Short mmCIF file of C-alpha atoms in Angstrom, two decimals:
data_model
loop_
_atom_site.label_atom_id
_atom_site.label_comp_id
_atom_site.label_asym_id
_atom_site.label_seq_id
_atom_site.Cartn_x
_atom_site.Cartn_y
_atom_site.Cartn_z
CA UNK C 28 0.00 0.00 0.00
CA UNK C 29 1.86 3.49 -0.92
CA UNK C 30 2.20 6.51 1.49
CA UNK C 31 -1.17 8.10 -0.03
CA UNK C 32 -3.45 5.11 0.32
CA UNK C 33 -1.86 4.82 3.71
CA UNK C 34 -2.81 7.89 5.36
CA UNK C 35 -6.47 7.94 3.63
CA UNK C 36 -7.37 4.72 5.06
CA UNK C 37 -5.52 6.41 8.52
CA UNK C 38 -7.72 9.32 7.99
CA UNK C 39 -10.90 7.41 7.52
CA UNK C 40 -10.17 5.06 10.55
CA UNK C 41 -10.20 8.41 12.53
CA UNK C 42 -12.73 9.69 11.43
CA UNK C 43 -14.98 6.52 12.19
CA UNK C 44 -13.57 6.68 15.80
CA UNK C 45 -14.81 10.42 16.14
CA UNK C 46 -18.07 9.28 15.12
CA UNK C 47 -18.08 6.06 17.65
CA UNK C 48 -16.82 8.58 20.53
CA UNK C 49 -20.36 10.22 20.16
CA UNK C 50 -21.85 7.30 19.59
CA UNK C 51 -21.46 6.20 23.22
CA UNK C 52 -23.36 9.53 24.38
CA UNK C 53 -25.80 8.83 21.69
CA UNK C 54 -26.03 4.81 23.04
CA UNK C 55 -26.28 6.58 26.45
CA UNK C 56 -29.22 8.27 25.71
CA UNK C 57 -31.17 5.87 23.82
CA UNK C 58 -30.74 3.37 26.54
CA UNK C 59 -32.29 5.33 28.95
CA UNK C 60 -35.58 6.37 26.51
CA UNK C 61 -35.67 2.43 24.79
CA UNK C 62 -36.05 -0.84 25.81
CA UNK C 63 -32.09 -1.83 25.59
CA UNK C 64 -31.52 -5.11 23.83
CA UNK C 65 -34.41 -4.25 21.29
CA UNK C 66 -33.16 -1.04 20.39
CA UNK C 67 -29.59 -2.54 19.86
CA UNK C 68 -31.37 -5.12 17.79
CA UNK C 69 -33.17 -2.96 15.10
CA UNK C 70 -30.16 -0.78 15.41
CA UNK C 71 -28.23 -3.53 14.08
CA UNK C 72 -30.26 -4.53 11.73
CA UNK C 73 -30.65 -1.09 10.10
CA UNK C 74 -26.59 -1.22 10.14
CA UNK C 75 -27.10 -4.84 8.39
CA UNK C 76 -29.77 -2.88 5.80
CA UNK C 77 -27.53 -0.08 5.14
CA UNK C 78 -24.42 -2.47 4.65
CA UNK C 79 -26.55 -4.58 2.27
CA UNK C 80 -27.36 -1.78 -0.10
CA UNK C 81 -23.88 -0.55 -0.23
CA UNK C 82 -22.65 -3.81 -1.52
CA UNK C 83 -25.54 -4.50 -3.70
CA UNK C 84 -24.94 -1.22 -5.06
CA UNK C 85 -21.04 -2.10 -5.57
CA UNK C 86 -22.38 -5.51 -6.76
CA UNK C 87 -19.78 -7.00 -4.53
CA UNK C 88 -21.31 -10.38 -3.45
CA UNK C 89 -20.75 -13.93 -3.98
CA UNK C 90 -21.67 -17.01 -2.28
CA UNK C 91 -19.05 -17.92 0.77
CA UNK C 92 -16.71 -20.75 1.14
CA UNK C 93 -17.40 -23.16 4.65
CA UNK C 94 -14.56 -22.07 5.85
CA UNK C 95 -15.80 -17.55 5.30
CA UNK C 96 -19.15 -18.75 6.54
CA UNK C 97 -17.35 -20.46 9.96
CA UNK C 98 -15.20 -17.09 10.37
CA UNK C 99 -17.59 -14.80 9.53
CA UNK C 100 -20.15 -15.79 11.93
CA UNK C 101 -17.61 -16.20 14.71
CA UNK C 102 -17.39 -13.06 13.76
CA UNK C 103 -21.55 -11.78 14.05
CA UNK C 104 -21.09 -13.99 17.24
CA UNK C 105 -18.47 -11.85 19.19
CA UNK C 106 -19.00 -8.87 17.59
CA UNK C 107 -21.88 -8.46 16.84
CA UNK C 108 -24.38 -10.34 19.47
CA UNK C 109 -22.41 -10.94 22.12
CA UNK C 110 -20.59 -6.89 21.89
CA UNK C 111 -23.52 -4.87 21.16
CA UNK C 112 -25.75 -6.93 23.47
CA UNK C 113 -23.46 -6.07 26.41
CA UNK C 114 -22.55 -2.48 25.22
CA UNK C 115 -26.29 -1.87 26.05
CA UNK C 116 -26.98 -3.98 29.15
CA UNK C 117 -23.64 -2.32 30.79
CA UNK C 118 -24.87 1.19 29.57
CA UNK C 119 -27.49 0.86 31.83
CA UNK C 120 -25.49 0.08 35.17
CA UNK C 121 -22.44 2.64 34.15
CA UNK C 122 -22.06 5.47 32.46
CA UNK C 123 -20.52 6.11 29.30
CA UNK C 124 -17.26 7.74 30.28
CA UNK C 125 -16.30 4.52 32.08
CA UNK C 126 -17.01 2.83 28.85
CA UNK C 127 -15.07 4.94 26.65
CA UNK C 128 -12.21 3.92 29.09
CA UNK C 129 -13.32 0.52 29.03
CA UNK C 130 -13.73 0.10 25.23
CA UNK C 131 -10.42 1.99 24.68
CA UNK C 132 -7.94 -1.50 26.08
CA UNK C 133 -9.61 -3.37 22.83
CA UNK C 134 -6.19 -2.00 20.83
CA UNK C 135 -4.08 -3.85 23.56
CA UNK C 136 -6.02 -6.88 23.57
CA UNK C 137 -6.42 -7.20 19.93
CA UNK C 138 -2.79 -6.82 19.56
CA UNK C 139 -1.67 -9.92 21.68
CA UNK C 140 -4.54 -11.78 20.08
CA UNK C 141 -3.61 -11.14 17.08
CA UNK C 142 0.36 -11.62 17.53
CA UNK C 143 -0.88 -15.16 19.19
CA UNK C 144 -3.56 -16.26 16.39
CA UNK C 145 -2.92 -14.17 13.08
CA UNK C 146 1.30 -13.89 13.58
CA UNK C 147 1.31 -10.22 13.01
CA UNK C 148 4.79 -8.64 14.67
CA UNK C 149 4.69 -6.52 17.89
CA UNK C 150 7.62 -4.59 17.57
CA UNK C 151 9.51 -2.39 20.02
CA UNK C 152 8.31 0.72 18.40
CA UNK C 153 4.90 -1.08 18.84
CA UNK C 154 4.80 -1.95 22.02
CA UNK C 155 5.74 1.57 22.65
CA UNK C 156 2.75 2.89 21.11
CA UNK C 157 0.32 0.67 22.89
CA UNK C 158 2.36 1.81 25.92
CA UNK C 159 1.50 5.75 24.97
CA UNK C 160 -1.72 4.99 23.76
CA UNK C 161 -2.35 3.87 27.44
CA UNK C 162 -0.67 6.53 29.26
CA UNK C 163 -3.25 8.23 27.23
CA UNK C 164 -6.11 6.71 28.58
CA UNK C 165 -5.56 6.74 31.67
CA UNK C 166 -4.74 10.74 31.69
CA UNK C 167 -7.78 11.28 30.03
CA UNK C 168 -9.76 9.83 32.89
CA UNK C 169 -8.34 12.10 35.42
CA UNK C 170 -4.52 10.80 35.79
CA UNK C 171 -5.75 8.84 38.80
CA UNK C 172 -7.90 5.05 38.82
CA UNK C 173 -8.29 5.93 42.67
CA UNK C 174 -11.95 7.61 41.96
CA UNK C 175 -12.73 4.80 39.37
CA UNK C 176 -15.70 2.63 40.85
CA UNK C 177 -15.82 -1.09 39.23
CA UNK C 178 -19.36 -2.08 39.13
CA UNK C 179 -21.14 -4.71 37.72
CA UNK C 180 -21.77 -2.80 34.76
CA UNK C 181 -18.06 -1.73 34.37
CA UNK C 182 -17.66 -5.74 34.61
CA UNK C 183 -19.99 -6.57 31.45
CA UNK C 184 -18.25 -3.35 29.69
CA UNK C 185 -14.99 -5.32 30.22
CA UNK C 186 -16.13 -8.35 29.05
CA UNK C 187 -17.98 -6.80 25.53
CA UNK C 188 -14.52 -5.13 25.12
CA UNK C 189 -13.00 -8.59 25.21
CA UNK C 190 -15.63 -10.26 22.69
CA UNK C 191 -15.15 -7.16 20.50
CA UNK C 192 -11.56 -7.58 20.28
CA UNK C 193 -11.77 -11.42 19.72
CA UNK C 194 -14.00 -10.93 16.96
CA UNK C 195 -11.46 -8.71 14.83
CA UNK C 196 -9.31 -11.71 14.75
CA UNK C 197 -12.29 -13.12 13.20
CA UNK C 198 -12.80 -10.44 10.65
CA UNK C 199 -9.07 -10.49 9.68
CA UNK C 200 -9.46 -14.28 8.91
CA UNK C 201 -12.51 -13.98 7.02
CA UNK C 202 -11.67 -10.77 5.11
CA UNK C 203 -8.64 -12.67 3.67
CA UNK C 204 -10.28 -13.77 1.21
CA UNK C 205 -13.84 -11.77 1.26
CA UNK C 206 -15.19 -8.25 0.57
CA UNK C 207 -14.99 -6.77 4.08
CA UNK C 208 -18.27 -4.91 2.91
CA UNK C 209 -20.15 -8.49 2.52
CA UNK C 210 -18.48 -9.64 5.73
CA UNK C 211 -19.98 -6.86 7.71
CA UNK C 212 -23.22 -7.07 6.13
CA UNK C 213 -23.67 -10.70 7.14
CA UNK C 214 -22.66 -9.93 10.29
CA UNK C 215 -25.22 -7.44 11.05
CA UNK C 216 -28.13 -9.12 9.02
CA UNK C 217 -27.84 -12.28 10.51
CA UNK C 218 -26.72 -11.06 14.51
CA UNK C 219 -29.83 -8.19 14.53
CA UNK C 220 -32.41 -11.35 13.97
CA UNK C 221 -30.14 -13.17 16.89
CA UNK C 222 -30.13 -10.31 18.83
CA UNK C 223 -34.20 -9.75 17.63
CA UNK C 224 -34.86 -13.55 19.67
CA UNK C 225 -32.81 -12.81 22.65
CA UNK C 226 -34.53 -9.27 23.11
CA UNK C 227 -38.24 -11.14 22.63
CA UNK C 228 -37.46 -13.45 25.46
CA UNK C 229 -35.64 -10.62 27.91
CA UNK C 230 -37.54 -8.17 26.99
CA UNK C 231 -41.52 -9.34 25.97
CA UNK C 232 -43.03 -5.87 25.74
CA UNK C 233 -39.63 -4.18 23.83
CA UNK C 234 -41.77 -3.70 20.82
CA UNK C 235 -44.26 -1.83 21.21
CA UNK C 236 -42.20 0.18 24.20
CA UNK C 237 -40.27 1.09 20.83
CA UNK C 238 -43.02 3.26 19.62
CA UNK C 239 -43.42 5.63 22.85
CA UNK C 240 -39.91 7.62 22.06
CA UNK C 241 -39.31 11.48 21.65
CA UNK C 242 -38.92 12.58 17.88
CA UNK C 243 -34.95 13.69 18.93
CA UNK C 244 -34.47 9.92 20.30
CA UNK C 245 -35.40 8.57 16.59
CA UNK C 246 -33.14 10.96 15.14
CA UNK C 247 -30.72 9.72 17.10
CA UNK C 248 -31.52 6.18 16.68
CA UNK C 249 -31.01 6.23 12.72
CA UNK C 250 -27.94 8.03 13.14
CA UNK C 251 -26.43 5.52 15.32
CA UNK C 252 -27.91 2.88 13.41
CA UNK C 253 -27.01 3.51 9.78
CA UNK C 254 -23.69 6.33 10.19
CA UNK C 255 -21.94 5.06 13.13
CA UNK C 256 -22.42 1.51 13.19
CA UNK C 257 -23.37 0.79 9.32
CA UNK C 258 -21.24 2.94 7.63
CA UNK C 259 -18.86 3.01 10.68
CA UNK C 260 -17.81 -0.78 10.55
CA UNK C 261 -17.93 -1.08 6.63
CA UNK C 262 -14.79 1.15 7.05
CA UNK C 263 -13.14 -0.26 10.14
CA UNK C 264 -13.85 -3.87 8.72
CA UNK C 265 -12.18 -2.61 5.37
CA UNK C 266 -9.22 -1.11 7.31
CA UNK C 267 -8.63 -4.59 8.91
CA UNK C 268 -8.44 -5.94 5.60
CA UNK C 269 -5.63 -3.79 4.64
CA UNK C 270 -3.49 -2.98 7.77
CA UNK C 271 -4.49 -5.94 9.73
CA UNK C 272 -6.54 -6.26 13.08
CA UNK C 273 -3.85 -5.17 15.53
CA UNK C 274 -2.74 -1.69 13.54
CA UNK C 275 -6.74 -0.97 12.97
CA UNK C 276 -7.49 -1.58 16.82
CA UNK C 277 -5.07 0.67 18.11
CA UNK C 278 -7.39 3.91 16.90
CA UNK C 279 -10.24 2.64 19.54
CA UNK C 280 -7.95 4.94 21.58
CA UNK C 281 -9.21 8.10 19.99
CA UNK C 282 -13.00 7.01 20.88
CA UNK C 283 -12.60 7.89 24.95
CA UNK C 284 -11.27 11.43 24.17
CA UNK C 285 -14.13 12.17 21.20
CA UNK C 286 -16.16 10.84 24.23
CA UNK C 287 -15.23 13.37 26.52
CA UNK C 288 -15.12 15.98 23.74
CA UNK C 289 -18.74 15.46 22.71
CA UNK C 290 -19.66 15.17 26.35
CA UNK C 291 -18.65 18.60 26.77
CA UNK C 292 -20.53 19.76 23.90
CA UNK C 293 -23.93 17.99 24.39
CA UNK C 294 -23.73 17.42 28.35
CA UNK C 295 -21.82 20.44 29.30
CA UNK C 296 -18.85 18.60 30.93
CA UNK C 297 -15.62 20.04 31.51
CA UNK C 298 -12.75 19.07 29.28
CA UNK C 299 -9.53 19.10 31.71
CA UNK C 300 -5.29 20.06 30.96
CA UNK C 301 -4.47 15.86 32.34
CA UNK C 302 -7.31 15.15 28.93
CA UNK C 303 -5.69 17.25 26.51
CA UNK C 304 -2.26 15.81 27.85
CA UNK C 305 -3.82 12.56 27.50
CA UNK C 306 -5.06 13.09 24.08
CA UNK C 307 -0.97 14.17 22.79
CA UNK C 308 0.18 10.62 24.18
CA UNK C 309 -3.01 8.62 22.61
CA UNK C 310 -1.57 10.84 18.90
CA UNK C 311 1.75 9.81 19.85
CA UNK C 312 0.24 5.91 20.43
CA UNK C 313 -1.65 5.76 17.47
CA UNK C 314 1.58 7.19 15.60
CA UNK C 315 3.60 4.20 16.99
CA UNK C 316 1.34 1.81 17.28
CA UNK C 317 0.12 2.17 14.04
CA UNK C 318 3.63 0.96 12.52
CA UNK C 319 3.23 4.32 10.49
CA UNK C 320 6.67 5.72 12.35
CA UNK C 321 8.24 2.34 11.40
CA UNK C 322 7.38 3.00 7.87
CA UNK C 323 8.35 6.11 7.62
CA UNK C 324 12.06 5.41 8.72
CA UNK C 325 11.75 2.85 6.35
CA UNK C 326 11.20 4.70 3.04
CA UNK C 327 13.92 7.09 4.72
CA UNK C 328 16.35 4.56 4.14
CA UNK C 329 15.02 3.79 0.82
CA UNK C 330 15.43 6.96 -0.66
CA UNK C 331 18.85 7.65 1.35
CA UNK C 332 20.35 4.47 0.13
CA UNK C 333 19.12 5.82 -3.45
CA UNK C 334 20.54 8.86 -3.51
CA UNK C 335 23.93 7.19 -1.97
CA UNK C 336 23.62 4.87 -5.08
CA UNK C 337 23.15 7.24 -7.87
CA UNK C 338 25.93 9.88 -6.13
CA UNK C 339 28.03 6.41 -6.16
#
């Protein structure tokens, strides 16, 4: 992939991140005005829609090996049921700050899954990234875990973190050889009618408790729905394809500081100097972490050891 394609797919990895950042507020809120696990299930399947036309519209399809089918509902499994089902249940014991801090270890998990399963190298200038991009973190919550109170709902935020990261592994496999776009769309389709089952039996009145909602809470439902998680994951899924799981993971660090940022802009919270410190080591992370640093020095050498060459 050359320097240009590079930073594009960078760019639109960030961007997705921003979006998921105020997706959590958004996720917050709908929570709290929804039944929970049948909101995240028509949520998901109006991702599933919305990744369906896009590939229909690409004409991208065609039928699946055994082997895509196992990995790519391993994938709808972890990340799509199991993730989103938790993301909302733990919503509702914890607020979404905690998640945002939560969500943001998936780089560092990813990264040792996928050094263990997919053989990707970790690096020292790697490992110094993650090591930034969690300095980061944890400066963005206030410098201190002293005031952090682990509930049970901080518990199932862990644990949909874990799934989440599990399933990229998943997604790198299956991408190998498929369209990420038709991976994702599966995923969605087919985990939004498992999600759809679960909900009836947890939640037997989540229907019709759907239609009693604020205009503003639609609004925000579609958004969610078809921007941040449909068009959202048709990227990230894409960007696994092409830089692998552990590179792509490491921008879930951006999501707690866009969750702070639109926090301050929609809830009036207070952005803080330890945030904005922790937001220059999460750059510096990413930067690292990314491998784009290693690359760089690379195509130094390149073009040094050219010039030596023709001056030779």
């Amino acid at each position: 992939m050359n320097q240009k394609r590079l930073l594009l797919t960078y760019g639109l990895v960030f961007f997705v991140t921003a979006i998921w950042g105020l997706n959590l507020v958004i996720i917050k809120v709908l929570v709290e005005d929804l039944p929970p696990q049948t909101m995240t299930a028509f949520r998901i399947m109006m991702a599933g829609i919305t990744a369906l036309i896009i590939i229909v519209l690409g004409k991208s399809f065609r039928r699946l090996s055994k082997k895509e089918w196992i990995y790519t509902l391993l994938g709808m499994l972890f990340g799509v049921i199991l993730h989103h089902l938790l993301i909302a249940i733990g919503l509702t014991m914890s607020d979404a700050s905690n998640a945002s801090l939560i969500l943001a270890l998936v780089p560092l998990t990813t990264a040792i899954l996928a050094v263990l399963f997919l053989g990707e190298q970790l690096t020292k200038l790697r490992m110094i990234g993650f090591i930034l991009a969690l300095t980061g973190v944890f400066f963005i919550q206030g410098g201190s875990f002293s005031d952090m109170q682990l509930s049970q709902g901080d518990l199932i935020l862990f644990i949909a973190m874990v799934v989440q990261a599990i399933s990229f592994i998943f997604v790198k496999k299956a991408t190998a050889t498929l369209d990420s776009k038709q991976v994702t769309t599966i995923m969605y389709l087919a985990g939004s009618i498992g999600l759809l089952i679960i909900s009836f039996i947890a939640e037997p009145e989540g229907v019709s408790e759907m239609t009693s909602a604020s205009l503003f809470t639609y609004f925000l439902f579609i958004v969610s729905g078809i921007v941040a998680t449909g068009v959202g994951y048709i990227v990230f899924n894409a960007a696994i394809q092409k830089i692998g799981a552990g590179q792509t993971a490491i921008f879930n660090n951006f999501v707690p500081f866009f969750g702070l940022v639109f926090s301050a802009l929609f809830l009036n919270e207070t952005i803080t100097t330890s945030q904005l410190i922790g937001f220059a080591f999460i750059v510096s992370g990413v930067l690292f972490g990314t491998g784009y640093i290693e690359k760089l020095r690379i195509n130094r050498r390149r073009k040094l050891n050219n010039t030596k060459k023709s001056v030779g």
